mmCIF file of N, CA, C and O in Angstrom:
data_model
loop_
_atom_site.group_PDB
_atom_site.id
_atom_site.type_symbol
_atom_site.label_atom_id
_atom_site.label_comp_id
_atom_site.label_asym_id
_atom_site.label_seq_id
_atom_site.Cartn_x
_atom_site.Cartn_y
_atom_site.Cartn_z
ATOM 1 N N UNK A 9 39.755 -3.147 21.425
ATOM 2 C CA UNK A 9 38.562 -3.972 21.247
ATOM 3 C C UNK A 9 38.969 -5.211 20.436
ATOM 4 O O UNK A 9 39.587 -5.094 19.385
ATOM 5 N N UNK A 10 38.563 -6.349 20.923
ATOM 6 C CA UNK A 10 38.882 -7.583 20.212
ATOM 7 C C UNK A 10 37.940 -7.755 19.024
ATOM 8 O O UNK A 10 36.900 -7.089 18.938
ATOM 9 N N UNK A 11 38.314 -8.642 18.139
ATOM 10 C CA UNK A 11 37.449 -8.921 16.983
ATOM 11 C C UNK A 11 36.082 -9.430 17.428
ATOM 12 O O UNK A 11 35.057 -9.069 16.846
ATOM 13 N N UNK A 12 36.074 -10.242 18.476
ATOM 14 C CA UNK A 12 34.810 -10.775 19.001
ATOM 15 C C UNK A 12 33.931 -9.641 19.543
ATOM 16 O O UNK A 12 32.728 -9.584 19.271
ATOM 17 N N UNK A 13 34.512 -8.701 20.278
ATOM 18 C CA UNK A 13 33.765 -7.557 20.819
ATOM 19 C C UNK A 13 33.279 -6.646 19.699
ATOM 20 O O UNK A 13 32.146 -6.153 19.722
ATOM 21 N N UNK A 14 34.147 -6.443 18.735
ATOM 22 C CA UNK A 14 33.775 -5.603 17.577
ATOM 23 C C UNK A 14 32.609 -6.234 16.825
ATOM 24 O O UNK A 14 31.662 -5.550 16.437
ATOM 25 N N UNK A 15 32.663 -7.542 16.617
ATOM 26 C CA UNK A 15 31.576 -8.244 15.930
ATOM 27 C C UNK A 15 30.272 -8.129 16.709
ATOM 28 O O UNK A 15 29.215 -7.851 16.133
ATOM 29 N N UNK A 16 30.327 -8.318 18.011
ATOM 30 C CA UNK A 16 29.128 -8.197 18.847
ATOM 31 C C UNK A 16 28.550 -6.789 18.759
ATOM 32 O O UNK A 16 27.326 -6.607 18.673
ATOM 33 N N UNK A 17 29.415 -5.783 18.777
ATOM 34 C CA UNK A 17 28.965 -4.393 18.669
ATOM 35 C C UNK A 17 28.312 -4.130 17.312
ATOM 36 O O UNK A 17 27.239 -3.515 17.228
ATOM 37 N N UNK A 18 28.933 -4.606 16.252
ATOM 38 C CA UNK A 18 28.374 -4.421 14.910
ATOM 39 C C UNK A 18 27.028 -5.123 14.766
ATOM 40 O O UNK A 18 26.088 -4.578 14.169
ATOM 41 N N UNK A 19 26.927 -6.323 15.321
ATOM 42 C CA UNK A 19 25.656 -7.058 15.252
ATOM 43 C C UNK A 19 24.560 -6.339 16.022
ATOM 44 O O UNK A 19 23.416 -6.280 15.579
ATOM 45 N N UNK A 20 24.899 -5.771 17.162
ATOM 46 C CA UNK A 20 23.922 -5.009 17.950
ATOM 47 C C UNK A 20 23.464 -3.775 17.173
ATOM 48 O O UNK A 20 22.266 -3.462 17.136
ATOM 49 N N UNK A 21 24.396 -3.075 16.547
ATOM 50 C CA UNK A 21 24.025 -1.907 15.739
ATOM 51 C C UNK A 21 23.180 -2.304 14.535
ATOM 52 O O UNK A 21 22.261 -1.596 14.152
ATOM 53 N N UNK A 22 23.518 -3.454 13.957
ATOM 54 C CA UNK A 22 22.741 -3.943 12.812
ATOM 55 C C UNK A 22 21.297 -4.230 13.222
ATOM 56 O O UNK A 22 20.361 -3.865 12.519
ATOM 57 N N UNK A 23 21.103 -4.899 14.369
ATOM 58 C CA UNK A 23 19.745 -5.179 14.857
ATOM 59 C C UNK A 23 18.981 -3.876 15.106
ATOM 60 O O UNK A 23 17.811 -3.753 14.756
ATOM 61 N N UNK A 24 19.664 -2.903 15.688
ATOM 62 C CA UNK A 24 19.030 -1.612 15.961
ATOM 63 C C UNK A 24 18.635 -0.921 14.659
ATOM 64 O O UNK A 24 17.556 -0.333 14.552
ATOM 65 N N UNK A 25 19.485 -1.012 13.651
ATOM 66 C CA UNK A 25 19.203 -0.400 12.352
ATOM 67 C C UNK A 25 17.987 -1.078 11.693
ATOM 68 O O UNK A 25 17.119 -0.392 11.139
ATOM 69 N N UNK A 26 17.931 -2.397 11.766
ATOM 70 C CA UNK A 26 16.788 -3.126 11.192
ATOM 71 C C UNK A 26 15.493 -2.693 11.881
ATOM 72 O O UNK A 26 14.472 -2.462 11.220
ATOM 73 N N UNK A 27 15.521 -2.562 13.195
ATOM 74 C CA UNK A 27 14.346 -2.103 13.937
ATOM 75 C C UNK A 27 13.949 -0.693 13.511
ATOM 76 O O UNK A 27 12.767 -0.396 13.342
ATOM 77 N N UNK A 28 14.927 0.174 13.327
ATOM 78 C CA UNK A 28 14.666 1.558 12.912
ATOM 79 C C UNK A 28 14.062 1.608 11.511
ATOM 80 O O UNK A 28 13.138 2.380 11.240
ATOM 81 N N UNK A 29 14.556 0.765 10.609
ATOM 82 C CA UNK A 29 14.010 0.700 9.247
ATOM 83 C C UNK A 29 12.553 0.265 9.300
ATOM 84 O O UNK A 29 11.686 0.860 8.650
ATOM 85 N N UNK A 30 12.252 -0.766 10.065
ATOM 86 C CA UNK A 30 10.877 -1.252 10.168
ATOM 87 C C UNK A 30 9.948 -0.207 10.790
ATOM 88 O O UNK A 30 8.819 -0.027 10.348
ATOM 89 N N UNK A 31 10.429 0.479 11.797
ATOM 90 C CA UNK A 31 9.641 1.525 12.451
ATOM 91 C C UNK A 31 9.328 2.662 11.464
ATOM 92 O O UNK A 31 8.199 3.142 11.384
ATOM 93 N N UNK A 32 10.323 3.073 10.704
ATOM 94 C CA UNK A 32 10.146 4.136 9.718
ATOM 95 C C UNK A 32 9.228 3.682 8.596
ATOM 96 O O UNK A 32 8.353 4.438 8.143
ATOM 97 N N UNK A 33 9.380 2.443 8.127
ATOM 98 C CA UNK A 33 8.517 1.896 7.081
ATOM 99 C C UNK A 33 7.055 1.881 7.553
ATOM 100 O O UNK A 33 6.145 2.258 6.823
ATOM 101 N N UNK A 34 6.835 1.466 8.782
ATOM 102 C CA UNK A 34 5.484 1.420 9.343
ATOM 103 C C UNK A 34 4.873 2.828 9.410
ATOM 104 O O UNK A 34 3.701 3.027 9.072
ATOM 105 N N UNK A 35 5.661 3.804 9.827
ATOM 106 C CA UNK A 35 5.178 5.192 9.907
ATOM 107 C C UNK A 35 4.821 5.727 8.527
ATOM 108 O O UNK A 35 3.776 6.378 8.350
ATOM 109 N N UNK A 36 5.662 5.448 7.536
ATOM 110 C CA UNK A 36 5.395 5.918 6.174
ATOM 111 C C UNK A 36 4.122 5.275 5.624
ATOM 112 O O UNK A 36 3.277 5.949 5.029
ATOM 113 N N UNK A 37 3.974 3.977 5.839
ATOM 114 C CA UNK A 37 2.761 3.299 5.370
ATOM 115 C C UNK A 37 1.522 3.859 6.060
ATOM 116 O O UNK A 37 0.458 3.954 5.455
ATOM 117 N N UNK A 38 1.656 4.245 7.309
ATOM 118 C CA UNK A 38 0.535 4.856 8.028
ATOM 119 C C UNK A 38 0.128 6.185 7.410
ATOM 120 O O UNK A 38 -1.058 6.494 7.294
ATOM 121 N N UNK A 39 1.118 6.967 6.979
ATOM 122 C CA UNK A 39 0.810 8.246 6.329
ATOM 123 C C UNK A 39 0.064 8.018 5.014
ATOM 124 O O UNK A 39 -0.869 8.742 4.688
ATOM 125 N N UNK A 40 0.496 7.015 4.253
ATOM 126 C CA UNK A 40 -0.182 6.708 2.998
ATOM 127 C C UNK A 40 -1.586 6.175 3.267
ATOM 128 O O UNK A 40 -2.539 6.521 2.563
ATOM 129 N N UNK A 41 -1.734 5.352 4.278
ATOM 130 C CA UNK A 41 -3.043 4.802 4.614
ATOM 131 C C UNK A 41 -4.019 5.904 5.021
ATOM 132 O O UNK A 41 -5.227 5.795 4.767
ATOM 133 N N UNK A 42 -3.512 6.967 5.609
ATOM 134 C CA UNK A 42 -4.364 8.079 6.025
ATOM 135 C C UNK A 42 -4.967 8.806 4.819
ATOM 136 O O UNK A 42 -5.969 9.516 4.962
ATOM 137 N N UNK A 43 -4.403 8.629 3.638
ATOM 138 C CA UNK A 43 -4.924 9.261 2.422
ATOM 139 C C UNK A 43 -6.182 8.552 1.928
ATOM 140 O O UNK A 43 -7.075 9.168 1.359
ATOM 141 N N UNK A 44 -6.280 7.264 2.162
ATOM 142 C CA UNK A 44 -7.363 6.443 1.611
ATOM 143 C C UNK A 44 -8.759 6.964 1.968
ATOM 144 O O UNK A 44 -9.631 6.995 1.096
ATOM 145 N N UNK A 45 -9.032 7.399 3.206
ATOM 146 C CA UNK A 45 -10.386 7.880 3.508
ATOM 147 C C UNK A 45 -10.829 9.072 2.657
ATOM 148 O O UNK A 45 -12.026 9.332 2.525
ATOM 149 N N UNK A 46 -9.880 9.769 2.041
ATOM 150 C CA UNK A 46 -10.207 10.923 1.211
ATOM 151 C C UNK A 46 -10.546 10.522 -0.225
ATOM 152 O O UNK A 46 -10.964 11.356 -1.020
ATOM 153 N N UNK A 47 -10.345 9.254 -0.567
ATOM 154 C CA UNK A 47 -10.553 8.780 -1.934
ATOM 155 C C UNK A 47 -11.867 8.019 -2.068
ATOM 156 O O UNK A 47 -12.307 7.376 -1.128
ATOM 157 N N UNK A 48 -12.462 8.079 -3.252
ATOM 158 C CA UNK A 48 -13.716 7.386 -3.510
ATOM 159 C C UNK A 48 -13.510 5.917 -3.832
ATOM 160 O O UNK A 48 -13.916 5.455 -4.902
ATOM 161 N N UNK A 49 -12.883 5.199 -2.930
ATOM 162 C CA UNK A 49 -12.555 3.795 -3.192
ATOM 163 C C UNK A 49 -13.773 2.882 -3.167
ATOM 164 O O UNK A 49 -13.691 1.736 -3.608
ATOM 165 N N UNK A 50 -14.889 3.382 -2.705
ATOM 166 C CA UNK A 50 -16.074 2.526 -2.614
ATOM 167 C C UNK A 50 -16.612 2.120 -3.982
ATOM 168 O O UNK A 50 -17.445 1.232 -4.087
ATOM 169 N N UNK A 51 -16.112 2.748 -5.038
ATOM 170 C CA UNK A 51 -16.523 2.354 -6.391
ATOM 171 C C UNK A 51 -15.766 1.135 -6.874
ATOM 172 O O UNK A 51 -16.068 0.601 -7.937
ATOM 173 N N UNK A 52 -14.767 0.706 -6.113
ATOM 174 C CA UNK A 52 -13.947 -0.450 -6.470
ATOM 175 C C UNK A 52 -14.245 -1.604 -5.524
ATOM 176 O O UNK A 52 -14.605 -1.381 -4.371
ATOM 177 N N UNK A 53 -14.056 -2.802 -6.024
ATOM 178 C CA UNK A 53 -14.102 -3.940 -5.113
ATOM 179 C C UNK A 53 -12.780 -3.961 -4.346
ATOM 180 O O UNK A 53 -11.799 -3.331 -4.759
ATOM 181 N N UNK A 54 -12.767 -4.685 -3.272
ATOM 182 C CA UNK A 54 -11.526 -4.785 -2.501
ATOM 183 C C UNK A 54 -10.418 -5.412 -3.354
ATOM 184 O O UNK A 54 -9.269 -4.986 -3.301
ATOM 185 N N UNK A 55 -10.785 -6.386 -4.164
ATOM 186 C CA UNK A 55 -9.806 -7.042 -5.045
ATOM 187 C C UNK A 55 -9.251 -6.055 -6.071
ATOM 188 O O UNK A 55 -8.045 -6.019 -6.331
ATOM 189 N N UNK A 56 -10.146 -5.247 -6.690
ATOM 190 C CA UNK A 56 -9.689 -4.252 -7.670
ATOM 191 C C UNK A 56 -8.745 -3.241 -7.022
ATOM 192 O O UNK A 56 -7.701 -2.904 -7.585
ATOM 193 N N UNK A 57 -9.115 -2.781 -5.840
ATOM 194 C CA UNK A 57 -8.293 -1.811 -5.120
ATOM 195 C C UNK A 57 -6.904 -2.391 -4.841
ATOM 196 O O UNK A 57 -5.878 -1.766 -5.106
ATOM 197 N N UNK A 58 -6.873 -3.605 -4.334
ATOM 198 C CA UNK A 58 -5.600 -4.267 -4.031
ATOM 199 C C UNK A 58 -4.776 -4.471 -5.301
ATOM 200 O O UNK A 58 -3.572 -4.230 -5.318
ATOM 201 N N UNK A 59 -5.432 -4.921 -6.399
ATOM 202 C CA UNK A 59 -4.720 -5.149 -7.656
ATOM 203 C C UNK A 59 -4.143 -3.855 -8.217
ATOM 204 O O UNK A 59 -3.007 -3.830 -8.705
ATOM 205 N N UNK A 60 -4.918 -2.780 -8.155
ATOM 206 C CA UNK A 60 -4.435 -1.485 -8.648
ATOM 207 C C UNK A 60 -3.179 -1.066 -7.888
ATOM 208 O O UNK A 60 -2.169 -0.689 -8.488
ATOM 209 N N UNK A 61 -3.242 -1.139 -6.578
ATOM 210 C CA UNK A 61 -2.081 -0.742 -5.781
ATOM 211 C C UNK A 61 -0.889 -1.669 -6.006
ATOM 212 O O UNK A 61 0.250 -1.201 -6.140
ATOM 213 N N UNK A 62 -1.142 -2.957 -6.079
ATOM 214 C CA UNK A 62 -0.060 -3.920 -6.282
ATOM 215 C C UNK A 62 0.652 -3.675 -7.605
ATOM 216 O O UNK A 62 1.883 -3.629 -7.669
ATOM 217 N N UNK A 63 -0.123 -3.485 -8.677
ATOM 218 C CA UNK A 63 0.484 -3.251 -9.988
ATOM 219 C C UNK A 63 1.189 -1.900 -10.046
ATOM 220 O O UNK A 63 2.257 -1.771 -10.651
ATOM 221 N N UNK A 64 0.610 -0.899 -9.418
ATOM 222 C CA UNK A 64 1.238 0.422 -9.395
ATOM 223 C C UNK A 64 2.583 0.367 -8.679
ATOM 224 O O UNK A 64 3.577 0.913 -9.157
ATOM 225 N N UNK A 65 2.620 -0.308 -7.557
ATOM 226 C CA UNK A 65 3.875 -0.436 -6.814
ATOM 227 C C UNK A 65 4.875 -1.258 -7.620
ATOM 228 O O UNK A 65 6.068 -0.936 -7.665
ATOM 229 N N UNK A 66 4.398 -2.303 -8.290
ATOM 230 C CA UNK A 66 5.283 -3.179 -9.054
ATOM 231 C C UNK A 66 5.993 -2.426 -10.171
ATOM 232 O O UNK A 66 7.202 -2.551 -10.351
ATOM 233 N N UNK A 67 5.248 -1.617 -10.952
ATOM 234 C CA UNK A 67 5.854 -0.928 -12.102
ATOM 235 C C UNK A 67 6.413 0.441 -11.740
ATOM 236 O O UNK A 67 7.191 1.012 -12.493
ATOM 237 N N UNK A 68 5.991 0.973 -10.605
ATOM 238 C CA UNK A 68 6.483 2.285 -10.178
ATOM 239 C C UNK A 68 5.452 3.365 -10.434
ATOM 240 O O UNK A 68 4.634 3.272 -11.355
ATOM 241 N N UNK A 69 5.508 4.388 -9.630
ATOM 242 C CA UNK A 69 4.535 5.469 -9.714
ATOM 243 C C UNK A 69 4.558 6.218 -11.031
ATOM 244 O O UNK A 69 3.515 6.484 -11.629
ATOM 245 N N UNK A 70 5.745 6.563 -11.516
ATOM 246 C CA UNK A 70 5.849 7.342 -12.750
ATOM 247 C C UNK A 70 5.277 6.577 -13.940
ATOM 248 O O UNK A 70 4.537 7.136 -14.755
ATOM 249 N N UNK A 71 5.604 5.284 -14.041
ATOM 250 C CA UNK A 71 5.090 4.472 -15.148
ATOM 251 C C UNK A 71 3.571 4.325 -15.046
ATOM 252 O O UNK A 71 2.856 4.369 -16.060
ATOM 253 N N UNK A 72 3.058 4.174 -13.844
ATOM 254 C CA UNK A 72 1.614 4.042 -13.646
ATOM 255 C C UNK A 72 0.887 5.321 -14.045
ATOM 256 O O UNK A 72 -0.142 5.284 -14.716
ATOM 257 N N UNK A 73 1.425 6.442 -13.645
ATOM 258 C CA UNK A 73 0.802 7.729 -13.981
ATOM 259 C C UNK A 73 0.823 7.940 -15.490
ATOM 260 O O UNK A 73 -0.182 8.350 -16.078
ATOM 261 N N UNK A 74 1.932 7.636 -16.122
ATOM 262 C CA UNK A 74 2.032 7.785 -17.576
ATOM 263 C C UNK A 74 1.012 6.902 -18.287
ATOM 264 O O UNK A 74 0.347 7.337 -19.226
ATOM 265 N N UNK A 75 0.861 5.670 -17.827
ATOM 266 C CA UNK A 75 -0.105 4.751 -18.442
ATOM 267 C C UNK A 75 -1.532 5.244 -18.249
ATOM 268 O O UNK A 75 -2.344 5.191 -19.171
ATOM 269 N N UNK A 76 -1.841 5.755 -17.074
ATOM 270 C CA UNK A 76 -3.198 6.242 -16.807
ATOM 271 C C UNK A 76 -3.502 7.520 -17.582
ATOM 272 O O UNK A 76 -4.620 7.707 -18.075
ATOM 273 N N UNK A 77 -2.525 8.391 -17.726
ATOM 274 C CA UNK A 77 -2.732 9.623 -18.492
ATOM 275 C C UNK A 77 -2.963 9.330 -19.968
ATOM 276 O O UNK A 77 -3.615 10.100 -20.659
ATOM 277 N N UNK A 78 -2.427 8.216 -20.455
ATOM 278 C CA UNK A 78 -2.600 7.843 -21.859
ATOM 279 C C UNK A 78 -4.013 7.344 -22.154
ATOM 280 O O UNK A 78 -4.427 7.300 -23.310
ATOM 281 N N UNK A 79 -4.764 7.004 -21.119
ATOM 282 C CA UNK A 79 -6.133 6.521 -21.315
ATOM 283 C C UNK A 79 -7.043 7.679 -21.699
ATOM 284 O O UNK A 79 -6.833 8.813 -21.273
ATOM 285 N N UNK A 80 -8.081 7.402 -22.496
ATOM 286 C CA UNK A 80 -9.020 8.468 -22.851
ATOM 287 C C UNK A 80 -9.794 8.933 -21.616
ATOM 288 O O UNK A 80 -9.987 8.170 -20.672
ATOM 289 N N UNK A 81 -10.194 10.182 -21.648
ATOM 290 C CA UNK A 81 -10.995 10.727 -20.552
ATOM 291 C C UNK A 81 -12.319 9.983 -20.486
ATOM 292 O O UNK A 81 -12.941 9.704 -21.511
ATOM 293 N N UNK A 82 -12.758 9.699 -19.295
ATOM 294 C CA UNK A 82 -14.033 9.011 -19.114
ATOM 295 C C UNK A 82 -15.109 10.042 -18.837
ATOM 296 O O UNK A 82 -14.969 10.891 -17.964
ATOM 297 N N UNK A 83 -16.175 9.981 -19.601
ATOM 298 C CA UNK A 83 -17.314 10.857 -19.341
ATOM 299 C C UNK A 83 -18.313 10.160 -18.452
ATOM 300 O O UNK A 83 -19.256 10.762 -17.970
ATOM 301 N N UNK A 84 -18.104 8.873 -18.243
ATOM 302 C CA UNK A 84 -18.979 8.071 -17.397
ATOM 303 C C UNK A 84 -18.478 8.166 -15.960
ATOM 304 O O UNK A 84 -17.507 7.541 -15.596
ATOM 305 N N UNK A 85 -19.130 8.984 -15.163
ATOM 306 C CA UNK A 85 -18.747 9.111 -13.764
ATOM 307 C C UNK A 85 -19.378 7.960 -12.996
ATOM 308 O O UNK A 85 -20.591 7.872 -12.874
ATOM 309 N N UNK A 86 -18.540 7.080 -12.548
ATOM 310 C CA UNK A 86 -19.023 5.876 -11.883
ATOM 311 C C UNK A 86 -19.685 6.216 -10.562
ATOM 312 O O UNK A 86 -19.176 6.984 -9.780
ATOM 313 N N UNK A 87 -20.821 5.597 -10.358
ATOM 314 C CA UNK A 87 -21.516 5.709 -9.088
ATOM 315 C C UNK A 87 -21.302 4.395 -8.350
ATOM 316 O O UNK A 87 -21.136 3.364 -8.976
ATOM 317 N N UNK A 88 -21.347 4.431 -7.037
ATOM 318 C CA UNK A 88 -21.238 3.170 -6.319
ATOM 319 C C UNK A 88 -22.376 2.247 -6.748
ATOM 320 O O UNK A 88 -23.494 2.701 -7.002
ATOM 321 N N UNK A 89 -22.122 0.953 -6.878
ATOM 322 C CA UNK A 89 -23.180 0.046 -7.289
ATOM 323 C C UNK A 89 -24.322 0.052 -6.286
ATOM 324 O O UNK A 89 -24.098 0.175 -5.089
ATOM 325 N N UNK A 90 -25.524 -0.038 -6.818
ATOM 326 C CA UNK A 90 -26.694 -0.068 -5.954
ATOM 327 C C UNK A 90 -26.678 -1.340 -5.120
ATOM 328 O O UNK A 90 -26.269 -2.402 -5.601
ATOM 329 N N UNK A 91 -27.123 -1.220 -3.902
ATOM 330 C CA UNK A 91 -27.164 -2.397 -3.037
ATOM 331 C C UNK A 91 -28.290 -3.290 -3.506
ATOM 332 O O UNK A 91 -29.422 -2.844 -3.686
ATOM 333 N N UNK A 92 -27.971 -4.537 -3.744
ATOM 334 C CA UNK A 92 -28.975 -5.467 -4.223
ATOM 335 C C UNK A 92 -29.773 -6.039 -3.070
ATOM 336 O O UNK A 92 -29.224 -6.508 -2.094
ATOM 337 N N UNK A 93 -31.078 -5.985 -3.257
ATOM 338 C CA UNK A 93 -31.990 -6.530 -2.252
ATOM 339 C C UNK A 93 -32.689 -7.712 -2.893
ATOM 340 O O UNK A 93 -33.237 -7.588 -3.992
ATOM 341 N N UNK A 94 -32.679 -8.865 -2.251
ATOM 342 C CA UNK A 94 -33.342 -10.028 -2.843
ATOM 343 C C UNK A 94 -34.836 -9.776 -3.019
ATOM 344 O O UNK A 94 -35.474 -9.157 -2.165
ATOM 345 N N UNK A 95 -35.348 -10.225 -4.148
ATOM 346 C CA UNK A 95 -36.768 -10.089 -4.422
ATOM 347 C C UNK A 95 -37.552 -11.005 -3.492
ATOM 348 O O UNK A 95 -37.130 -12.121 -3.183
ATOM 349 N N UNK A 96 -38.700 -10.525 -3.065
ATOM 350 C CA UNK A 96 -39.544 -11.361 -2.215
ATOM 351 C C UNK A 96 -40.681 -11.913 -3.054
ATOM 352 O O UNK A 96 -41.134 -11.287 -4.011
ATOM 353 N N UNK A 97 -41.123 -13.060 -2.697
ATOM 354 C CA UNK A 97 -42.181 -13.727 -3.443
ATOM 355 C C UNK A 97 -43.522 -13.094 -3.111
ATOM 356 O O UNK A 97 -43.798 -12.756 -1.962
ATOM 357 N N UNK A 98 -44.343 -12.917 -4.128
ATOM 358 C CA UNK A 98 -45.673 -12.352 -3.939
ATOM 359 C C UNK A 98 -46.708 -13.453 -3.829
ATOM 360 O O UNK A 98 -47.881 -13.207 -3.735
ATOM 361 N N UNK A 99 -46.310 -14.714 -3.873
ATOM 362 C CA UNK A 99 -47.257 -15.826 -3.862
ATOM 363 C C UNK A 99 -47.700 -16.182 -2.495
ATOM 364 O O UNK A 99 -47.218 -15.988 -1.487
#
């Protein structure tokens, strides 16, 4: 095999590996996304939810769990915010 043929073969394998990594990453993210419907995320705004996940991923799961466990227990069980209905005029 010439150097040119070897290079072409390696590049083809590299492209295949990149595709495989992306396919596996997509599958893993799908498994994590399937967990979300089981969680009470409706108590959070979309921005809060995104920020929580972004910061958790940034610092790592173990550090996030340790930080959250250090917080005092909340006795206030959050309810979803009431839907606001505009007041109508009685005039």
